[in-house]
Coordinates of C-alpha atoms in Angstrom, one line a residue:
F1 CA -193.2 -25.3 61.0
V2 CA -190.2 -23.2 61.9
L3 CA -188.5 -26.3 63.2
V4 CA -189.0 -28.4 60.1
P5 CA -185.6 -27.4 58.6
A6 CA -183.9 -28.6 61.8
V7 CA -184.7 -32.2 61.0
P8 CA -182.2 -32.7 58.2
A9 CA -179.7 -30.7 60.2
I10 CA -180.0 -33.1 63.1
V11 CA -179.8 -36.1 60.9
A12 CA -176.7 -34.7 59.1
I13 CA -174.9 -34.0 62.4
R14 CA -175.8 -37.3 63.9
R15 CA -174.5 -39.2 60.9
R16 CA -171.3 -37.1 61.1
R17 CA -171.4 -36.1 57.5
P18 CA -168.3 -34.3 56.4
G19 CA -169.0 -30.6 56.0
A20 CA -172.4 -30.8 57.6
V21 CA -171.7 -28.3 60.4
P22 CA -170.2 -25.6 58.2
T23 CA -172.9 -26.0 55.6
L24 CA -175.6 -25.8 58.3
A25 CA -173.9 -22.8 59.9
G26 CA -173.9 -21.1 56.5
A27 CA -177.6 -21.8 56.0
V28 CA -178.4 -20.4 59.4
L29 CA -176.4 -17.3 58.8
A30 CA -178.0 -16.8 55.4
G31 CA -181.5 -17.2 56.9
A32 CA -180.6 -14.7 59.6
A33 CA -179.3 -12.3 57.0
V34 CA -182.5 -12.5 55.0
T35 CA -184.7 -12.1 58.1
A36 CA -182.6 -9.1 59.2
L37 CA -182.8 -7.4 55.7
F38 CA -186.6 -7.8 55.7
A39 CA -186.8 -6.5 59.3
V40 CA -184.8 -3.4 58.3
G41 CA -187.2 -2.9 55.4
G42 CA -190.1 -2.9 57.8
F43 CA -191.4 -6.4 57.3
W44 CA -191.7 -8.8 60.2
W45 CA -192.5 -12.5 59.3
F46 CA -194.8 -13.1 62.2
D47 CA -196.9 -10.0 61.5
G48 CA -197.1 -11.1 57.9
A49 CA -198.2 -14.6 58.9
N50 CA -200.9 -13.2 61.2
A51 CA -202.2 -10.9 58.5
T52 CA -202.3 -13.8 56.1
R53 CA -204.2 -15.9 58.5
H54 CA -206.8 -13.2 59.2
Q55 CA -207.3 -12.5 55.4
Y56 CA -207.5 -16.2 54.5
W57 CA -210.0 -17.2 57.2
S58 CA -212.1 -14.1 56.5
G59 CA -212.6 -15.2 52.9
T60 CA -214.0 -18.3 51.4
A61 CA -211.8 -20.6 53.4
Q62 CA -214.2 -20.4 56.3
F63 CA -216.9 -22.1 54.1
R64 CA -214.6 -24.9 52.9
P65 CA -214.9 -28.0 55.2
F66 CA -211.6 -29.4 56.5
A67 CA -212.7 -33.0 56.5
Y68 CA -213.4 -32.9 52.7
F69 CA -210.3 -31.0 51.8
A70 CA -208.0 -33.0 54.0
V71 CA -208.7 -35.9 51.6
A72 CA -209.4 -34.0 48.4
N73 CA -206.2 -32.0 48.5
L74 CA -204.0 -35.1 48.8
A75 CA -206.0 -36.9 46.2
A76 CA -205.6 -34.0 43.8
S77 CA -201.9 -34.0 44.5
L78 CA -201.6 -37.7 43.7
I79 CA -203.5 -37.1 40.4
A80 CA -201.3 -34.2 39.6
I81 CA -198.0 -36.0 40.0
G82 CA -199.2 -38.8 37.8
P83 CA -199.1 -42.6 37.7
A84 CA -195.3 -43.1 37.2
T85 CA -194.5 -40.9 40.2
F86 CA -197.1 -42.7 42.3
A87 CA -195.6 -46.1 41.2
G88 CA -192.1 -44.8 42.1
L89 CA -193.3 -43.6 45.5
L90 CA -194.7 -47.1 46.1
R91 CA -191.5 -48.8 45.0
M92 CA -189.4 -46.5 47.2
W93 CA -191.7 -47.2 50.2
K94 CA -191.8 -51.0 49.7
Q95 CA -188.1 -51.7 48.8
R96 CA -186.5 -48.9 50.8
S97 CA -183.4 -49.1 48.6
A98 CA -183.6 -46.0 46.5
P99 CA -180.4 -43.9 46.2
A100 CA -179.9 -41.4 49.0
P101 CA -180.1 -38.3 46.8
I102 CA -183.5 -39.4 45.4
V103 CA -184.8 -40.2 48.8
T104 CA -183.6 -36.8 50.1
L105 CA -185.3 -34.8 47.2
V106 CA -188.5 -36.8 47.4
A107 CA -188.7 -36.7 51.2
G108 CA -188.0 -32.9 51.2
G109 CA -190.8 -32.4 48.7
A110 CA -193.2 -34.6 50.6
L111 CA -192.4 -32.9 53.9
A112 CA -193.0 -29.5 52.4
L113 CA -196.3 -30.6 50.9
L114 CA -197.4 -32.1 54.2
A115 CA -196.4 -29.0 56.1
A116 CA -198.5 -26.9 53.6
H117 CA -201.4 -29.4 54.0
A118 CA -201.2 -29.2 57.8
S119 CA -201.2 -25.4 57.7
Q120 CA -204.7 -25.5 56.2
Y121 CA -203.9 -22.4 54.1
S122 CA -204.8 -24.1 50.9
R123 CA -208.2 -25.7 50.9
A124 CA -208.8 -26.4 47.2
E125 CA -206.8 -25.4 44.2
V126 CA -203.8 -27.3 45.4
E127 CA -203.0 -28.5 41.9
R128 CA -201.9 -24.9 41.3
I129 CA -200.9 -23.7 44.8
W130 CA -198.7 -26.8 45.6
L131 CA -197.2 -26.9 42.1
L132 CA -193.7 -26.0 43.4
F133 CA -193.6 -29.2 45.4
F134 CA -194.5 -31.6 42.6
P135 CA -191.1 -31.6 40.8
W136 CA -189.4 -32.9 43.9
L137 CA -192.0 -35.7 44.1
V138 CA -191.7 -36.6 40.4
V139 CA -188.1 -37.5 41.0
A140 CA -189.5 -40.7 42.6
G141 CA -190.4 -42.0 39.2
S142 CA -186.7 -42.3 38.4
V143 CA -186.5 -45.4 40.6
L144 CA -188.6 -47.2 38.0
V145 CA -186.1 -46.4 35.3
S146 CA -183.0 -47.2 37.2
R147 CA -184.1 -50.7 38.1
A148 CA -185.3 -51.9 34.7
G149 CA -184.6 -51.6 31.1
G150 CA -186.1 -49.4 28.4
R151 CA -189.6 -50.9 28.4
L152 CA -190.5 -49.8 31.9
A153 CA -189.0 -46.4 31.3
L154 CA -191.1 -46.1 28.1
A155 CA -194.2 -47.2 30.0
A156 CA -193.6 -44.7 32.8
V157 CA -193.1 -41.8 30.5
G158 CA -196.0 -42.9 28.3
S159 CA -198.3 -43.2 31.3
Q160 CA -197.4 -39.7 32.5
A161 CA -198.0 -38.2 29.1
V162 CA -201.3 -39.9 28.7
A163 CA -202.5 -38.9 32.2
A164 CA -201.5 -35.3 31.5
I165 CA -203.3 -35.1 28.2
V166 CA -206.4 -36.8 29.5
L167 CA -206.6 -34.6 32.6
Q168 CA -206.1 -31.4 30.6
A169 CA -208.7 -32.4 28.0
A170 CA -211.2 -33.7 30.6
L171 CA -211.0 -30.8 33.1
V172 CA -210.6 -28.0 30.6
S173 CA -208.8 -26.0 33.3
K174 CA -208.5 -22.2 32.8
W175 CA -205.0 -22.5 34.3

């Protein structure tokens, strides 16, 4: 997963985007500075990752079957993002003509979510644990609004609101 941030860097450089190299160099330097500051403070990322892995697999995760949660986690995510976002994702996939900033935000959120899913560090409770990825995916719903008039926008927002209210009322979540 360490190499995941390299993908947009490679794409930006290959497309010869103006300012891509200085921006990426700044990002690398900032990442190196943060890593160095934590190392000076006595924290090493790989030791932390190993300790997390040990604690996680020593707990209830060992009793949660991968086959079930491989599907259930993604299904819970689709329910959490709502019907308008799902429709926006489908439209983006089928038409492949969404504006580049929207594609970038949604693709970044989707890649982060899939990386978290592949790590297997969150079997269950992803509606809460993956919450930080959902705003980036919800941006996909904007392609529904930009293509049509007010009726589709109203239907999209209405469907999101109804889904949220029904889910909260039906699940009675303590969160």
